[in-house]
Short mmCIF file of C-alpha atoms in Angstrom, two decimals:
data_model
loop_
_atom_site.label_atom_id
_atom_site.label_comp_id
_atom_site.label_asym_id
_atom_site.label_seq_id
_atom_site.Cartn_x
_atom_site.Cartn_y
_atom_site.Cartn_z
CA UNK A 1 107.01 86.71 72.21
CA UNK A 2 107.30 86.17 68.44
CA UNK A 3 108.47 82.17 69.24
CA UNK A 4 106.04 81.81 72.26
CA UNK A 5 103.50 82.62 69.44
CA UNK A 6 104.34 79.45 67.21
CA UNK A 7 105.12 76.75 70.04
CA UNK A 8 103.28 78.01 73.40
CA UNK A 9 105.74 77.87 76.64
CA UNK A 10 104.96 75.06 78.98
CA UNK A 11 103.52 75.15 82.26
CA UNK A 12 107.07 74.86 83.94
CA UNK A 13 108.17 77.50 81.80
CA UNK A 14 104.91 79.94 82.75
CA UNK A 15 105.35 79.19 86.67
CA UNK A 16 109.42 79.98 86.29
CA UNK A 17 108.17 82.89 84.54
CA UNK A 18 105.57 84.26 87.30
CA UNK A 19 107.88 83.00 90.38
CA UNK A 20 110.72 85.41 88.61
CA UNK A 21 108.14 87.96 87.73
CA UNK A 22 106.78 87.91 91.26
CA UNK A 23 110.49 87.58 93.05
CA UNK A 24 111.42 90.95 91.04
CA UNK A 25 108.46 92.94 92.12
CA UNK A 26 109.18 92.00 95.95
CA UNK A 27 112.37 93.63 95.59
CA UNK A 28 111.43 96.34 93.23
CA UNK A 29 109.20 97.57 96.07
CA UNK A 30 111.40 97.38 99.01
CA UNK A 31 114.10 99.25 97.00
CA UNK A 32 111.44 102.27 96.25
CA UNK A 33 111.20 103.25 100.08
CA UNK A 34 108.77 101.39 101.83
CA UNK A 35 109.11 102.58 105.40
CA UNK A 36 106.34 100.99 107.31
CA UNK A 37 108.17 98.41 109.10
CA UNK A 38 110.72 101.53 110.18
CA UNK A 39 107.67 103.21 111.65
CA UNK A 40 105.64 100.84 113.39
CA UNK A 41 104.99 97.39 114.34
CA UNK A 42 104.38 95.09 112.03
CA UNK A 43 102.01 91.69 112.84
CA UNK A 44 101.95 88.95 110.12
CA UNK A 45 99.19 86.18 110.59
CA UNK A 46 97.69 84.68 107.94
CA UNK A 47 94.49 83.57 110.59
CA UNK A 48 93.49 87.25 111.65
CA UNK A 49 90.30 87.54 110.78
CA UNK A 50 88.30 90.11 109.25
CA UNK A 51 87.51 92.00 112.38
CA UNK A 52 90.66 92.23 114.27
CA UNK A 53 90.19 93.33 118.31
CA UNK A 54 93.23 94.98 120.25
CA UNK A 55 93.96 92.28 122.40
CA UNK A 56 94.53 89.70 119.70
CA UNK A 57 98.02 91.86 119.30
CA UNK A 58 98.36 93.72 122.50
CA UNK A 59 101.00 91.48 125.24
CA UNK A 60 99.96 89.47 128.01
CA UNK A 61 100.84 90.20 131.38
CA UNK A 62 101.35 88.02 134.44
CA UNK A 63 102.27 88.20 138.08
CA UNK A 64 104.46 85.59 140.04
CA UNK A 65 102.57 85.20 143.42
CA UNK A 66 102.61 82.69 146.50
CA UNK A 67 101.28 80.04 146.99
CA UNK A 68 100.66 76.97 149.06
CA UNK A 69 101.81 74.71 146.42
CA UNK A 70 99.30 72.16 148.31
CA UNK A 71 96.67 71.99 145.18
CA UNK A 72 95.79 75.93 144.94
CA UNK A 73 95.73 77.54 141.66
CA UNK A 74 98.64 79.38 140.02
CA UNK A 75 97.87 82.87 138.97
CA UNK A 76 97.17 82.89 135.34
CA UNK A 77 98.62 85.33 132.27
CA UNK A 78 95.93 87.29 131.24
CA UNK A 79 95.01 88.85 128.09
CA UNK A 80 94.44 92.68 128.24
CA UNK A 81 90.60 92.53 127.94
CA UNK A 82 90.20 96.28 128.33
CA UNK A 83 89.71 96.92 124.96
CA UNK A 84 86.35 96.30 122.65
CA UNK A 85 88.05 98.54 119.95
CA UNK A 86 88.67 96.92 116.71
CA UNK A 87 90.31 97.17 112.99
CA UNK A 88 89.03 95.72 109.67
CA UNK A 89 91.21 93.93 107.62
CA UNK A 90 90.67 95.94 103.79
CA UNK A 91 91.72 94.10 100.69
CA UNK A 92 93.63 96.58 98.01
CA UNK A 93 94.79 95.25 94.45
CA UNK A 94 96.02 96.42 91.12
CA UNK A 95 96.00 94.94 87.80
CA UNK A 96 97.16 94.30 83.89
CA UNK A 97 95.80 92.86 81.02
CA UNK A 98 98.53 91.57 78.53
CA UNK A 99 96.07 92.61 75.06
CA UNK A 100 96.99 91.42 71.79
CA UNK A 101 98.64 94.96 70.63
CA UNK A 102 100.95 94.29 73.45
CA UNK A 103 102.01 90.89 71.87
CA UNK A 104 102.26 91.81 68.63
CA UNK A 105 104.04 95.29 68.70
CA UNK A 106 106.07 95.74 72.52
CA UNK A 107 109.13 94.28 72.91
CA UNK A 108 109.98 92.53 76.71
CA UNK A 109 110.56 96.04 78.58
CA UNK A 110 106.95 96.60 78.91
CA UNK A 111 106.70 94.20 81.37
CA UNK A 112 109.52 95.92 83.45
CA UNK A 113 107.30 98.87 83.24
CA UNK A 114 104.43 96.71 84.93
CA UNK A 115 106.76 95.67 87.50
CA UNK A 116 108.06 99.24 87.68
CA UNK A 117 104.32 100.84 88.31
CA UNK A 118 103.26 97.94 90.60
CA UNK A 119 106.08 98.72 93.21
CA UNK A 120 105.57 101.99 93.18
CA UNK A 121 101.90 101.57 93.63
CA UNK A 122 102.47 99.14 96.54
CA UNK A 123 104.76 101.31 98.12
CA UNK A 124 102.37 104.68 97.94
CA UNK A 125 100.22 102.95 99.40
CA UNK A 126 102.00 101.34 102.34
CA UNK A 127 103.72 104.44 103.09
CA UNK A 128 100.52 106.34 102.80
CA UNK A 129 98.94 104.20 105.58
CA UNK A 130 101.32 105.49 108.17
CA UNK A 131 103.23 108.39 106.94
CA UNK A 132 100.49 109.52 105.09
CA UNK A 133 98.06 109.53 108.61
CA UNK A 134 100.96 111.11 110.43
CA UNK A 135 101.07 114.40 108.37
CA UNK A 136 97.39 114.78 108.23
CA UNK A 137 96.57 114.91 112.12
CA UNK A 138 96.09 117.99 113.42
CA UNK A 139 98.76 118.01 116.96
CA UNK A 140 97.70 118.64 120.14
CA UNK A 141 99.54 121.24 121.92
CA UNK A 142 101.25 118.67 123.96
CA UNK A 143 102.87 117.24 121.25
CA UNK A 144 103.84 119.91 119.45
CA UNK A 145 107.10 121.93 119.10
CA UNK A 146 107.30 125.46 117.33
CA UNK A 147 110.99 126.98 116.83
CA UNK A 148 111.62 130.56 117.26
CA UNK A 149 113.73 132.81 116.85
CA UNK A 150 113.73 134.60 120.56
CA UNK A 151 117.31 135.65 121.79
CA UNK A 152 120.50 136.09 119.90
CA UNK A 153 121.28 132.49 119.41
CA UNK A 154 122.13 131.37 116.14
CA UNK A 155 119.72 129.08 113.77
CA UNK A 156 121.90 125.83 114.48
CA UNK A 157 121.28 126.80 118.65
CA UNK A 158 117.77 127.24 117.94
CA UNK A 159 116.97 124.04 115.74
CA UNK A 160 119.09 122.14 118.30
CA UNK A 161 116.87 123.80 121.36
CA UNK A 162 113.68 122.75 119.43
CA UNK A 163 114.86 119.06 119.16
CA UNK A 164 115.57 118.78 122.42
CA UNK A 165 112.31 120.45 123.63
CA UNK A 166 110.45 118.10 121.49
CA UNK A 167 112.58 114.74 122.65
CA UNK A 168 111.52 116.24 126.64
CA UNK A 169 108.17 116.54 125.56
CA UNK A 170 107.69 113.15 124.17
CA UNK A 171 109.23 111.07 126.97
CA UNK A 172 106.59 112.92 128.87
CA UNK A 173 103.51 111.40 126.87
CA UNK A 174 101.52 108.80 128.58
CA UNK A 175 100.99 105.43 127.09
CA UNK A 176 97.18 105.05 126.12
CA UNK A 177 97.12 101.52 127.66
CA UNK A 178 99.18 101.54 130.98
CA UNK A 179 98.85 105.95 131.74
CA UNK A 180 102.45 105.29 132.36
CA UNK A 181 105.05 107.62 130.71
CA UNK A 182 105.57 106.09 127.03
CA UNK A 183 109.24 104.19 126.84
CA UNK A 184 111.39 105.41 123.95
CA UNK A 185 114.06 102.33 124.66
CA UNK A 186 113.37 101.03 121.03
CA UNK A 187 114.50 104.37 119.84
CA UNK A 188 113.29 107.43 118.59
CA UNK A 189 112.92 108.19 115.19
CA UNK A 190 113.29 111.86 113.31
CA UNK A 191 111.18 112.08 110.08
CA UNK A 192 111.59 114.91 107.73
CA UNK A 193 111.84 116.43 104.46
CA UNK A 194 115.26 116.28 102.79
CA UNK A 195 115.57 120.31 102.29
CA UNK A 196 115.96 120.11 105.75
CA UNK A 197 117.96 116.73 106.21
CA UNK A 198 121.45 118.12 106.51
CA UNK A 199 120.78 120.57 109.14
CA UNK A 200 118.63 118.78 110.91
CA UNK A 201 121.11 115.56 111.01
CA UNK A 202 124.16 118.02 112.05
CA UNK A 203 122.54 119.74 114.68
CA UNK A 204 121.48 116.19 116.38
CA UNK A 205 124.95 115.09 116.09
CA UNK A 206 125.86 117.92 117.80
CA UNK A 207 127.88 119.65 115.46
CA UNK A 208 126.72 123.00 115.38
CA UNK A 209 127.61 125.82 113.28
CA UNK A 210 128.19 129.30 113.97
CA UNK A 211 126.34 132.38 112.50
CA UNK A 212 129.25 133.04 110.41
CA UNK A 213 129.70 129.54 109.51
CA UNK A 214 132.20 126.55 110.01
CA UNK A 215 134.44 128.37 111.24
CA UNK A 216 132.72 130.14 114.44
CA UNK A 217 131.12 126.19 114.74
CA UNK A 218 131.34 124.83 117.78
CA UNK A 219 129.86 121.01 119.66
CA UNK A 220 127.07 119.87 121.85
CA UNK A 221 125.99 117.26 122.94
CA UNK A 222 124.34 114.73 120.76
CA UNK A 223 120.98 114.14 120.56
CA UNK A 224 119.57 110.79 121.35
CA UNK A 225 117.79 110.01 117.64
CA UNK A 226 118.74 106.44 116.37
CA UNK A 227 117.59 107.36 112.96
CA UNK A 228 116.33 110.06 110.38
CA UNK A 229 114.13 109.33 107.64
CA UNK A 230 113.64 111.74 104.40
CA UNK A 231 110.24 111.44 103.13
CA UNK A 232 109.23 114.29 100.67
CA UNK A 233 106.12 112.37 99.03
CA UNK A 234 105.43 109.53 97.43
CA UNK A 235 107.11 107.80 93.57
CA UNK A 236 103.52 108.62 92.33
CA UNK A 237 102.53 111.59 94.08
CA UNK A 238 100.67 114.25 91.49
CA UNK A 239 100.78 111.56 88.48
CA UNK A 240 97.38 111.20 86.44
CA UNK A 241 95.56 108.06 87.34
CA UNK A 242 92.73 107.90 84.59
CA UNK A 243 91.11 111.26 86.01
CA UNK A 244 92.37 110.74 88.97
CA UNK A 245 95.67 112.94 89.87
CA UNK A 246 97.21 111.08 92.85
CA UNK A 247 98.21 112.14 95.98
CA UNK A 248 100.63 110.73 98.33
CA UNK A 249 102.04 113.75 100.51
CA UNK A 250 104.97 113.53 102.82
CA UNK A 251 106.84 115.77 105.41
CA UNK A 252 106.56 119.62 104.26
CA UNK A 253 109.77 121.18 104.29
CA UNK A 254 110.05 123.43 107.65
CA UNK A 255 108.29 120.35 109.25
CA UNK A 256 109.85 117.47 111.28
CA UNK A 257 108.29 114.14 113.35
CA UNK A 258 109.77 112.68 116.31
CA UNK A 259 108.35 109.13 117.26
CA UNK A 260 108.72 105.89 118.78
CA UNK A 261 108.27 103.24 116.45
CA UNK A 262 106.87 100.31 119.08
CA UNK A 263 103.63 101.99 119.15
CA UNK A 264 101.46 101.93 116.12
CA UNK A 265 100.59 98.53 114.26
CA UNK A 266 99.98 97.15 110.39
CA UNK A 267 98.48 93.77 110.56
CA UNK A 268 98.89 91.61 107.56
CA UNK A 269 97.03 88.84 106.87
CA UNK A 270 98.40 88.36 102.94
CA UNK A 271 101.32 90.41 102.27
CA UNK A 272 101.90 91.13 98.56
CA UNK A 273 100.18 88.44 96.60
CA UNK A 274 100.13 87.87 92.80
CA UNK A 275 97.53 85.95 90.97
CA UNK A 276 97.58 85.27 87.31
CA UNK A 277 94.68 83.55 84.76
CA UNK A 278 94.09 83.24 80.81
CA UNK A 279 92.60 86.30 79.35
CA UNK A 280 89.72 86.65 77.78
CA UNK A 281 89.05 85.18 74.29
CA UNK A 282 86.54 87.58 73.08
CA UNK A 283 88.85 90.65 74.08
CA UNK A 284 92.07 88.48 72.48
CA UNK A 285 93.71 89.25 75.87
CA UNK A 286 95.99 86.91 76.17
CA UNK A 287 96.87 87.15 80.09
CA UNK A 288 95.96 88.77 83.23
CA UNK A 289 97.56 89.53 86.55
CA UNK A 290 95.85 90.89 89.54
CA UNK A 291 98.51 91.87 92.61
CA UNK A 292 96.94 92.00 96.14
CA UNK A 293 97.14 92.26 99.88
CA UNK A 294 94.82 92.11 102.98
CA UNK A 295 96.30 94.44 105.75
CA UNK A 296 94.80 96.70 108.50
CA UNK A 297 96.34 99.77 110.26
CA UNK A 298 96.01 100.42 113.96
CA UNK A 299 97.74 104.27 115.22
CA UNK A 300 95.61 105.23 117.82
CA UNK A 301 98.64 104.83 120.90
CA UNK A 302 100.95 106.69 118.36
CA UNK A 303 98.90 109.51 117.70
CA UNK A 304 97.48 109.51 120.89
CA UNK A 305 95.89 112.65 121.90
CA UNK A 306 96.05 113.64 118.53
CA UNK A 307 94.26 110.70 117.07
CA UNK A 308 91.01 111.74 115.57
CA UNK A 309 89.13 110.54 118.52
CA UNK A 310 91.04 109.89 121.42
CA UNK A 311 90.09 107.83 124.70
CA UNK A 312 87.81 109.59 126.79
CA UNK A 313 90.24 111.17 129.38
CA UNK A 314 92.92 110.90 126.81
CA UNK A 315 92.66 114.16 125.07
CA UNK A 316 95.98 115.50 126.31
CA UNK A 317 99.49 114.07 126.80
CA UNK A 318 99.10 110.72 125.10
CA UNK A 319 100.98 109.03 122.27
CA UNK A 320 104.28 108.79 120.79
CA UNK A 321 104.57 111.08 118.31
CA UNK A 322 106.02 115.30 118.75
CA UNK A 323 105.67 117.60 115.54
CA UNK A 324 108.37 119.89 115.31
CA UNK A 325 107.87 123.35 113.47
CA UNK A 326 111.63 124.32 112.35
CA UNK A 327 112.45 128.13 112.73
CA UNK A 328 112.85 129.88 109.99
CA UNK A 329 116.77 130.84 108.61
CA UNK A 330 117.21 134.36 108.70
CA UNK A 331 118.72 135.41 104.62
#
């Protein structure tokens, strides 16, 4: 800072500087837990336009047919037209000034610490766009699971009976598009809290312990989950944000979420973008950088039934998504 003062960097020097700068908050970010592209389907076009209508991103679908061959007309692919609904694309952005105190009395670091809060902030607020939606719904009865503790089984038995209750019920749920029964080929997905991580990932491997433990354990079958996901809340969550306190909440602990992934969307027309200018004179700032994106969020088909306002006819049995309530472990 001190030698940039006497002879100012060049303009090679400045763009090495903000490629770098920008290159290390890309990773920073995707290291800090960004699950959105675990969690959904992800579109990247930078020609959506503002208003984006489901069947811009919804498949085709054709038909082979007859025909003569003797000049009739091949049946055509056709779009999905069914659907008027549509999403608007919402611009979100963060900020920092480099001031003059900053020049003349922080060393380097603080510009990790930018870095640092951008990712984080980035992150939040990806995850809270899906995550975040996913733990406020209210469920519908059809895609919901409560554990109990009826019989004389023991707490591995009944966390493993409530998986596999919830996993029945959500190969049951309808697809809002097609009414057919949703497919979980892509996979299904466990997301929880990480009090309740270990159990949760033992008893779907099938490894179940006994009342008295390891040693009256015994083995089931495992459960089909590809993958589990710990999500307590997010790298900001309850920090002060001018007089703002933030909130990013994640799975409670006694809570879990089964889903398939292929059936909510983010569209992103400008992933994370950085944009950088001289500061102003009069304020003897002597740089700013502004850090954007333009994306939209579509999770009607996940949450189906339990969207806020399902399709008409729709209020029961559609989506992709179960909420599990754990029992609770006798002490």
């Amino acid at each position: 800072q001190v030698e940039n003062a006497a002879v100012p960097p060049t303009t090679a020097q400045l763009t090495a500087l903000v490629g770098a700068m920008f290159i290390d908050i890309t990773r920073r970010y995707q290291e800090k837990g960004d699950f959105t592209g675990l969690l959904v389907t992800e579109l990247t076009n930078p020609d959506f336009p503002k208003s984006v209508t489901l069947q811009d991103f919804y498949k085709f679908i054709g038909k082979f047919e007859i025909f003569d061959g003797t000049g009739d007309a091949v049946p055509l692919v056709q779009q999905l037209l069914g659907e008027i609904t549509s999403v608007t694309m919402v611009i979100r952005g963060v900020g920092w000034s480099t001031t003059l105190a900053n020049v003349l009395y922080n060393s380097v670091y603080q510009l990790q610490k930018v870095n640092d809060a951008v990712a984080e902030a980035y992150t939040d607020m990806r995850n809270s766009r899906v995550i975040g939606q996913l733990v406020a719904a209210t469920y519908h009865s059809s895609q919901r699971v409560s554990g109990s503790w009826a019989g004389t089984q023991t707490y591995d038995e009944h966390v493993y009976d409530a998986f596999r209750w919830a996993i029945k019920k959500l190969r049951a749920l309808l697809d809002n598009l097609t009414n057919r029964p949703i497919s979980t080929a892509p996979g299904i997905i466990c997301l929880c809290n990480s009090q309740d991580s270990w159990d949760i990932m033992r008893v779907i491997n099938g490894a179940l312990g006994g009342s008295g433990g390891a040693a009256r354990g015994y083995n089931r079958a495992a459960l089909p989950i590809s993958s589990l996901i710990e999500y307590d809340q997010g790298a900001t969550d309850g920090f002060t944000y001018g007089k703002e306190t933030l909130s990013f909440p994640g799975i409670t602990a006694g809570t879990a979420y089964l889903l398939v992934p292929t059936y909510g969307y983010v569209l992103n027309k400008r992933g994370l973008t950085l944009e950088t200018g001289m500061g102003n004179v009069l304020q003897l700032s002597q740089e700013d950088r502004a850090w954007y994106s333009v994306q939209t969020d579509f999770l009607r088909d996940l949450l189906g039934s339990s969207y806020s306002a399902p399709p008409t006819g729709h209020e029961s049995g559609y989506g992709a998504i179960v909420q599990i309530v754990l029992p609770t472990e006798e002490t």
